[in-house]
Amino acid sequence: MLAEITIANLAIIDRLHLKFAPGFNVLTGETGAGKSIILDALGLLLGGRAQSELMRAGAEETRVEGIFLLPPQARALLEHDLEENGITLEDETLILARELHRGGRATGRINGRAVTGAALQQIGDKLVDIHGQSEHLSLLRPKEHIDLLDRYGNLWEQRAEVVKHTRQLRKVRQELRELQKDARETARKIDRLTFILQEIDDAKLKADEEADLKSERALLAHAETRATLADEAYHALYGGGDDEKGALDLLNQARQAVRGMEKYDPEIKSVLDQAESAGALLDDLARTLRGYRDSIEFNPKRLEHIEERLDLIFRLKRKYGDTVAQVLEFGKTAQQELDAVTNVEERINELREQETKLVHAAGALAAKLSQARHAAAETLARGIENELQDLGMANAKFGVALHRVEEANGLVVGAARYAFETNGIDKVEFMVSANPGEPLKPLAKIASGGETSRLMLALKAVLGAADRTPTLIFDEIDQGIGGRIGTVVGKKLWGLTAAPNGAATPTHQVLCITHLPQIAAYGDAHFHIRKAVVDDRTVTQAEALQDNKRIDELAGMLGAVTNTNRASVTELLAEVANAKRGG
């Protein structure tokens, strides 16, 4: 729902902040006070065309911000659109903002993220329906009528089966088209895949060989250096000849000296043991170094082979993957593609069999769904006509047009074939005749005004459970109706906000601009919009009315604030309260 709206520097609005109730909100006030300007502001917020004429004279920037609180159903409805525009919901709050700058530049934001006007409209269309002078009319978008009818008739599960089959059919046909492309292209693809497979297969790659080759290359490339260092270490221990003593010779001298000391100091025995142990360790170390030195391989041919092998791996990785494992996986994929294209005829025949089965199976399901839609359409039409009678349009007629288009490549239904979308074979459009003797015409083409608003109200009353738009706005729905019908309209508008089955969250939030006290009396929140002069400038002001102020406003709407009218209003409010309680 729309929880709050803030408007700054728009037309005669200097700054206006309104907090709306979750249920039925009414806005009243004299003509020209600025009620419709509030709707203009909301239209701008929801992605409407940014017009510089909307800017308040002398202002450099016009800004509108709306705070929406989204119940789980609304969040689910918007999830895809928000994700598409890179917006993440952290809680139930969604903040839309629109700024219009002097010179015509407009910017939009959703939860602080800059978005286009088209993105605002895309999301706004699912947040608010404005029935009046705006374009946000979901019921006037024929492409959505089939969704509303299916939700109204509880046909969503039945439709899901049709969707599953038609999507599978389209997938099969898409694959068929791909396989039936130009034969030369297929031949080129076979040549390319064959070359790739031959190149990878000839290499006889192993997933872990690159690391082993690099390690072996490092050893071979430094064989001479390793041998030289090992020899130096060996000679440092054993010496380089008769005249050059090594560490072992020096250690033996030290050991003899310690053994001589033992004659004079028996306690030196432990030092002698250490010297003996050190000698043994150094001797083992020297033998190990000699063995390592003698084992070093000098093999230039092997090194050359390794370099060539690593160069081959590098070239394959550059073409087919970042690692040897990825190159091998690329080869597997290429083999699968080659298998597919070299068995094209077999696969085409298989797909044609699938296509034949699917056009019949999907056609049978679509026919049953169409039959259910016709039954739901009859019930819907009668329900809306009953609502229209209550609203003073007893002669109005409503219908749901369902038609099919024959197409040679369509779904098979009986002896015919029909064009289809994923949701079936039906084209659905709501039709209406507002006057006796007039034929039914598409709802999207009916005249605007109070008649349209009442028709929208009738539709919303019947389709309330099917329509998932959270906030509904009716602009001067009372045009052309009197007090008796006004009471009916008020009750129906309030009824649109009733929570289903005792749930805490209302079905819809409703905002209504009205001049009839019979409608305004049903409001859960009542706002009075008026003009005032502040610092020699005309501004629009708004006040949430309670108690006596509300009674005075309703009495003024009856003609004048008199004791008689105040008493009438008090009685009216009591009747409304009783009606809301179910009395």
PDB file of N, CA, C and O in Angstrom, residues 437-484:
ATOM      1  N   GLY A 437     -29.497  -0.582 -26.172  1.00  0.00           N
ATOM      2  CA  GLY A 437     -29.458  -0.600 -27.623  1.00  0.00           C
ATOM      3  C   GLY A 437     -28.083  -0.507 -28.226  1.00  0.00           C
ATOM      4  O   GLY A 437     -27.907  -0.691 -29.429  1.00  0.00           O
ATOM      5  N   GLU A 438     -27.075  -0.169 -27.405  1.00  0.00           N
ATOM      6  CA  GLU A 438     -25.709  -0.056 -27.911  1.00  0.00           C
ATOM      7  C   GLU A 438     -25.041  -1.432 -27.856  1.00  0.00           C
ATOM      8  O   GLU A 438     -25.201  -2.171 -26.886  1.00  0.00           O
ATOM      9  N   PRO A 439     -24.293  -1.796 -28.901  1.00  0.00           N
ATOM     10  CA  PRO A 439     -23.609  -3.089 -28.879  1.00  0.00           C
ATOM     11  C   PRO A 439     -22.453  -3.077 -27.889  1.00  0.00           C
ATOM     12  O   PRO A 439     -21.947  -2.019 -27.505  1.00  0.00           O
ATOM     13  N   LEU A 440     -22.048  -4.264 -27.490  1.00  0.00           N
ATOM     14  CA  LEU A 440     -20.885  -4.378 -26.620  1.00  0.00           C
ATOM     15  C   LEU A 440     -19.644  -3.911 -27.362  1.00  0.00           C
ATOM     16  O   LEU A 440     -19.434  -4.250 -28.530  1.00  0.00           O
ATOM     17  N   LYS A 441     -18.834  -3.106 -26.671  1.00  0.00           N
ATOM     18  CA  LYS A 441     -17.596  -2.608 -27.255  1.00  0.00           C
ATOM     19  C   LYS A 441     -16.445  -2.907 -26.305  1.00  0.00           C
ATOM     20  O   LYS A 441     -16.651  -3.090 -25.105  1.00  0.00           O
ATOM     21  N   PRO A 442     -15.220  -2.948 -26.833  1.00  0.00           N
ATOM     22  CA  PRO A 442     -14.079  -3.221 -25.953  1.00  0.00           C
ATOM     23  C   PRO A 442     -14.002  -2.229 -24.804  1.00  0.00           C
ATOM     24  O   PRO A 442     -14.176  -1.019 -24.995  1.00  0.00           O
ATOM     25  N   LEU A 443     -13.756  -2.734 -23.625  1.00  0.00           N
ATOM     26  CA  LEU A 443     -13.654  -1.903 -22.431  1.00  0.00           C
ATOM     27  C   LEU A 443     -12.605  -0.814 -22.603  1.00  0.00           C
ATOM     28  O   LEU A 443     -12.756   0.305 -22.123  1.00  0.00           O
ATOM     29  N   ALA A 444     -11.528  -1.127 -23.306  1.00  0.00           N
ATOM     30  CA  ALA A 444     -10.441  -0.161 -23.475  1.00  0.00           C
ATOM     31  C   ALA A 444     -10.851   1.054 -24.297  1.00  0.00           C
ATOM     32  O   ALA A 444     -10.146   2.057 -24.311  1.00  0.00           O
ATOM     33  N   LYS A 445     -12.023   0.982 -24.978  1.00  0.00           N
ATOM     34  CA  LYS A 445     -12.434   2.077 -25.849  1.00  0.00           C
ATOM     35  C   LYS A 445     -13.624   2.862 -25.319  1.00  0.00           C
ATOM     36  O   LYS A 445     -14.153   3.724 -26.013  1.00  0.00           O
ATOM     37  N   ILE A 446     -14.085   2.552 -24.103  1.00  0.00           N
ATOM     38  CA  ILE A 446     -15.246   3.262 -23.574  1.00  0.00           C
ATOM     39  C   ILE A 446     -14.869   4.674 -23.172  1.00  0.00           C
ATOM     40  O   ILE A 446     -13.704   4.985 -22.945  1.00  0.00           O
ATOM     41  N   ALA A 447     -15.895   5.529 -23.062  1.00  0.00           N
ATOM     42  CA  ALA A 447     -15.655   6.936 -22.726  1.00  0.00           C
ATOM     43  C   ALA A 447     -15.192   7.055 -21.290  1.00  0.00           C
ATOM     44  O   ALA A 447     -15.482   6.227 -20.439  1.00  0.00           O
ATOM     45  N   SER A 448     -14.468   8.130 -20.994  1.00  0.00           N
ATOM     46  CA  SER A 448     -14.007   8.370 -19.637  1.00  0.00           C
ATOM     47  C   SER A 448     -15.080   9.115 -18.867  1.00  0.00           C
ATOM     48  O   SER A 448     -16.113   9.487 -19.389  1.00  0.00           O
ATOM     49  N   GLY A 449     -14.807   9.311 -17.577  1.00  0.00           N
ATOM     50  CA  GLY A 449     -15.752  10.032 -16.735  1.00  0.00           C
ATOM     51  C   GLY A 449     -16.263   9.167 -15.607  1.00  0.00           C
ATOM     52  O   GLY A 449     -15.764   8.079 -15.345  1.00  0.00           O
ATOM     53  N   GLY A 450     -17.309   9.681 -14.924  1.00  0.00           N
ATOM     54  CA  GLY A 450     -17.864   8.955 -13.788  1.00  0.00           C
ATOM     55  C   GLY A 450     -18.405   7.599 -14.173  1.00  0.00           C
ATOM     56  O   GLY A 450     -18.342   6.646 -13.390  1.00  0.00           O
ATOM     57  N   GLU A 451     -18.949   7.487 -15.388  1.00  0.00           N
ATOM     58  CA  GLU A 451     -19.469   6.206 -15.864  1.00  0.00           C
ATOM     59  C   GLU A 451     -18.354   5.173 -15.911  1.00  0.00           C
ATOM     60  O   GLU A 451     -18.514   4.026 -15.488  1.00  0.00           O
ATOM     61  N   THR A 452     -17.210   5.597 -16.428  1.00  0.00           N
ATOM     62  CA  THR A 452     -16.054   4.705 -16.481  1.00  0.00           C
ATOM     63  C   THR A 452     -15.622   4.311 -15.078  1.00  0.00           C
ATOM     64  O   THR A 452     -15.333   3.146 -14.799  1.00  0.00           O
ATOM     65  N   SER A 453     -15.567   5.269 -14.171  1.00  0.00           N
ATOM     66  CA  SER A 453     -15.139   4.977 -12.812  1.00  0.00           C
ATOM     67  C   SER A 453     -16.069   3.984 -12.139  1.00  0.00           C
ATOM     68  O   SER A 453     -15.631   3.076 -11.428  1.00  0.00           O
ATOM     69  N   ARG A 454     -17.383   4.155 -12.356  1.00  0.00           N
ATOM     70  CA  ARG A 454     -18.319   3.203 -11.750  1.00  0.00           C
ATOM     71  C   ARG A 454     -18.150   1.814 -12.354  1.00  0.00           C
ATOM     72  O   ARG A 454     -18.254   0.804 -11.656  1.00  0.00           O
ATOM     73  N   LEU A 455     -17.897   1.777 -13.654  1.00  0.00           N
ATOM     74  CA  LEU A 455     -17.659   0.490 -14.287  1.00  0.00           C
ATOM     75  C   LEU A 455     -16.402  -0.154 -13.714  1.00  0.00           C
ATOM     76  O   LEU A 455     -16.372  -1.362 -13.433  1.00  0.00           O
ATOM     77  N   MET A 456     -15.368   0.646 -13.532  1.00  0.00           N
ATOM     78  CA  MET A 456     -14.153   0.130 -12.924  1.00  0.00           C
ATOM     79  C   MET A 456     -14.432  -0.394 -11.520  1.00  0.00           C
ATOM     80  O   MET A 456     -13.915  -1.433 -11.111  1.00  0.00           O
ATOM     81  N   LEU A 457     -15.256   0.342 -10.779  1.00  0.00           N
ATOM     82  CA  LEU A 457     -15.588  -0.079  -9.423  1.00  0.00           C
ATOM     83  C   LEU A 457     -16.312  -1.421  -9.439  1.00  0.00           C
ATOM     84  O   LEU A 457     -16.029  -2.306  -8.625  1.00  0.00           O
ATOM     85  N   ALA A 458     -17.255  -1.582 -10.372  1.00  0.00           N
ATOM     86  CA  ALA A 458     -17.974  -2.856 -10.484  1.00  0.00           C
ATOM     87  C   ALA A 458     -17.000  -3.985 -10.805  1.00  0.00           C
ATOM     88  O   ALA A 458     -17.072  -5.075 -10.227  1.00  0.00           O
ATOM     89  N   LEU A 459     -16.083  -3.713 -11.733  1.00  0.00           N
ATOM     90  CA  LEU A 459     -15.088  -4.716 -12.090  1.00  0.00           C
ATOM     91  C   LEU A 459     -14.199  -5.056 -10.900  1.00  0.00           C
ATOM     92  O   LEU A 459     -13.922  -6.232 -10.623  1.00  0.00           O
ATOM     93  N   LYS A 460     -13.777  -4.037 -10.197  1.00  0.00           N
ATOM     94  CA  LYS A 460     -12.905  -4.278  -9.051  1.00  0.00           C
ATOM     95  C   LYS A 460     -13.638  -5.056  -7.964  1.00  0.00           C
ATOM     96  O   LYS A 460     -13.053  -5.906  -7.291  1.00  0.00           O
ATOM     97  N   ALA A 461     -14.923  -4.757  -7.767  1.00  0.00           N
ATOM     98  CA  ALA A 461     -15.690  -5.449  -6.740  1.00  0.00           C
ATOM     99  C   ALA A 461     -15.772  -6.947  -7.018  1.00  0.00           C
ATOM    100  O   ALA A 461     -15.673  -7.773  -6.115  1.00  0.00           O
ATOM    101  N   VAL A 462     -15.967  -7.299  -8.285  1.00  0.00           N
ATOM    102  CA  VAL A 462     -16.098  -8.713  -8.646  1.00  0.00           C
ATOM    103  C   VAL A 462     -14.728  -9.378  -8.781  1.00  0.00           C
ATOM    104  O   VAL A 462     -14.543 -10.531  -8.406  1.00  0.00           O
ATOM    105  N   LEU A 463     -13.776  -8.619  -9.333  1.00  0.00           N
ATOM    106  CA  LEU A 463     -12.454  -9.191  -9.590  1.00  0.00           C
ATOM    107  C   LEU A 463     -11.477  -8.932  -8.451  1.00  0.00           C
ATOM    108  O   LEU A 463     -10.289  -9.191  -8.599  1.00  0.00           O
ATOM    109  N   GLY A 464     -11.983  -8.435  -7.330  1.00  0.00           N
ATOM    110  CA  GLY A 464     -11.098  -8.035  -6.238  1.00  0.00           C
ATOM    111  C   GLY A 464     -10.096  -9.106  -5.851  1.00  0.00           C
ATOM    112  O   GLY A 464      -8.910  -8.844  -5.667  1.00  0.00           O
ATOM    113  N   ALA A 465     -10.558 -10.342  -5.727  1.00  0.00           N
ATOM    114  CA  ALA A 465      -9.665 -11.416  -5.313  1.00  0.00           C
ATOM    115  C   ALA A 465      -8.652 -11.740  -6.407  1.00  0.00           C
ATOM    116  O   ALA A 465      -7.543 -12.195  -6.127  1.00  0.00           O
ATOM    117  N   ALA A 466      -9.046 -11.492  -7.679  1.00  0.00           N
ATOM    118  CA  ALA A 466      -8.150 -11.827  -8.791  1.00  0.00           C
ATOM    119  C   ALA A 466      -7.137 -10.717  -9.063  1.00  0.00           C
ATOM    120  O   ALA A 466      -6.038 -10.979  -9.532  1.00  0.00           O
ATOM    121  N   ASP A 467      -7.521  -9.487  -8.796  1.00  0.00           N
ATOM    122  CA  ASP A 467      -6.653  -8.336  -9.077  1.00  0.00           C
ATOM    123  C   ASP A 467      -5.646  -8.180  -7.944  1.00  0.00           C
ATOM    124  O   ASP A 467      -6.015  -8.003  -6.787  1.00  0.00           O
ATOM    125  N   ARG A 468      -4.359  -8.222  -8.278  1.00  0.00           N
ATOM    126  CA  ARG A 468      -3.326  -8.171  -7.247  1.00  0.00           C
ATOM    127  C   ARG A 468      -2.729  -6.777  -7.066  1.00  0.00           C
ATOM    128  O   ARG A 468      -1.780  -6.615  -6.311  1.00  0.00           O
ATOM    129  N   THR A 469      -3.264  -5.759  -7.770  1.00  0.00           N
ATOM    130  CA  THR A 469      -2.742  -4.403  -7.597  1.00  0.00           C
ATOM    131  C   THR A 469      -3.087  -3.905  -6.192  1.00  0.00           C
ATOM    132  O   THR A 469      -4.256  -3.826  -5.837  1.00  0.00           O
ATOM    133  N   PRO A 470      -2.090  -3.557  -5.373  1.00  0.00           N
ATOM    134  CA  PRO A 470      -2.374  -3.231  -3.963  1.00  0.00           C
ATOM    135  C   PRO A 470      -3.197  -1.964  -3.751  1.00  0.00           C
ATOM    136  O   PRO A 470      -4.081  -1.928  -2.901  1.00  0.00           O
ATOM    137  N   THR A 471      -2.914  -0.893  -4.509  1.00  0.00           N
ATOM    138  CA  THR A 471      -3.553   0.402  -4.251  1.00  0.00           C
ATOM    139  C   THR A 471      -4.413   0.807  -5.439  1.00  0.00           C
ATOM    140  O   THR A 471      -3.941   0.836  -6.572  1.00  0.00           O
ATOM    141  N   LEU A 472      -5.687   1.125  -5.153  1.00  0.00           N
ATOM    142  CA  LEU A 472      -6.633   1.558  -6.176  1.00  0.00           C
ATOM    143  C   LEU A 472      -7.038   2.997  -5.885  1.00  0.00           C
ATOM    144  O   LEU A 472      -7.360   3.338  -4.743  1.00  0.00           O
ATOM    145  N   ILE A 473      -7.006   3.843  -6.925  1.00  0.00           N
ATOM    146  CA  ILE A 473      -7.364   5.250  -6.754  1.00  0.00           C
ATOM    147  C   ILE A 473      -8.498   5.590  -7.707  1.00  0.00           C
ATOM    148  O   ILE A 473      -8.416   5.312  -8.904  1.00  0.00           O
ATOM    149  N   PHE A 474      -9.557   6.177  -7.166  1.00  0.00           N
ATOM    150  CA  PHE A 474     -10.722   6.570  -7.966  1.00  0.00           C
ATOM    151  C   PHE A 474     -10.861   8.086  -7.907  1.00  0.00           C
ATOM    152  O   PHE A 474     -11.028   8.661  -6.832  1.00  0.00           O
ATOM    153  N   ASP A 475     -10.771   8.699  -9.075  1.00  0.00           N
ATOM    154  CA  ASP A 475     -10.831  10.159  -9.168  1.00  0.00           C
ATOM    155  C   ASP A 475     -12.259  10.580  -9.500  1.00  0.00           C
ATOM    156  O   ASP A 475     -12.733  10.346 -10.616  1.00  0.00           O
ATOM    157  N   GLU A 476     -12.936  11.226  -8.532  1.00  0.00           N
ATOM    158  CA  GLU A 476     -14.281  11.760  -8.716  1.00  0.00           C
ATOM    159  C   GLU A 476     -15.218  10.706  -9.313  1.00  0.00           C
ATOM    160  O   GLU A 476     -15.872  10.912 -10.336  1.00  0.00           O
ATOM    161  N   ILE A 477     -15.275   9.566  -8.623  1.00  0.00           N
ATOM    162  CA  ILE A 477     -16.142   8.477  -9.053  1.00  0.00           C
ATOM    163  C   ILE A 477     -17.618   8.851  -8.948  1.00  0.00           C
ATOM    164  O   ILE A 477     -18.479   8.205  -9.518  1.00  0.00           O
ATOM    165  N   ASP A 478     -17.897   9.935  -8.234  1.00  0.00           N
ATOM    166  CA  ASP A 478     -19.293  10.339  -7.984  1.00  0.00           C
ATOM    167  C   ASP A 478     -19.878  11.175  -9.125  1.00  0.00           C
ATOM    168  O   ASP A 478     -21.023  11.633  -9.038  1.00  0.00           O
ATOM    169  N   GLN A 479     -19.105  11.391 -10.173  1.00  0.00           N
ATOM    170  CA  GLN A 479     -19.591  12.233 -11.268  1.00  0.00           C
ATOM    171  C   GLN A 479     -20.885  11.645 -11.853  1.00  0.00           C
ATOM    172  O   GLN A 479     -20.935  10.509 -12.278  1.00  0.00           O
ATOM    173  N   GLY A 480     -21.929  12.440 -11.830  1.00  0.00           N
ATOM    174  CA  GLY A 480     -23.190  12.045 -12.447  1.00  0.00           C
ATOM    175  C   GLY A 480     -24.074  11.152 -11.599  1.00  0.00           C
ATOM    176  O   GLY A 480     -25.051  10.600 -12.108  1.00  0.00           O
ATOM    177  N   ILE A 481     -23.776  10.988 -10.320  1.00  0.00           N
ATOM    178  CA  ILE A 481     -24.631  10.152  -9.468  1.00  0.00           C
ATOM    179  C   ILE A 481     -25.112  10.976  -8.280  1.00  0.00           C
ATOM    180  O   ILE A 481     -24.523  11.988  -7.902  1.00  0.00           O
ATOM    181  N   GLY A 482     -26.200  10.521  -7.680  1.00  0.00           N
ATOM    182  CA  GLY A 482     -26.787  11.225  -6.548  1.00  0.00           C
ATOM    183  C   GLY A 482     -26.444  10.562  -5.228  1.00  0.00           C
ATOM    184  O   GLY A 482     -25.662   9.611  -5.156  1.00  0.00           O
ATOM    185  N   GLY A 483     -27.078  11.072  -4.170  1.00  0.00           N
ATOM    186  CA  GLY A 483     -26.765  10.607  -2.827  1.00  0.00           C
ATOM    187  C   GLY A 483     -27.071   9.141  -2.596  1.00  0.00           C
ATOM    188  O   GLY A 483     -26.313   8.432  -1.929  1.00  0.00           O
ATOM    189  N   ARG A 484     -28.206   8.626  -3.144  1.00  0.00           N
ATOM    190  CA  ARG A 484     -28.577   7.233  -2.883  1.00  0.00           C
ATOM    191  C   ARG A 484     -27.542   6.286  -3.466  1.00  0.00           C
ATOM    192  O   ARG A 484     -27.078   5.371  -2.794  1.00  0.00           O
TER     193      ARG A 484
END
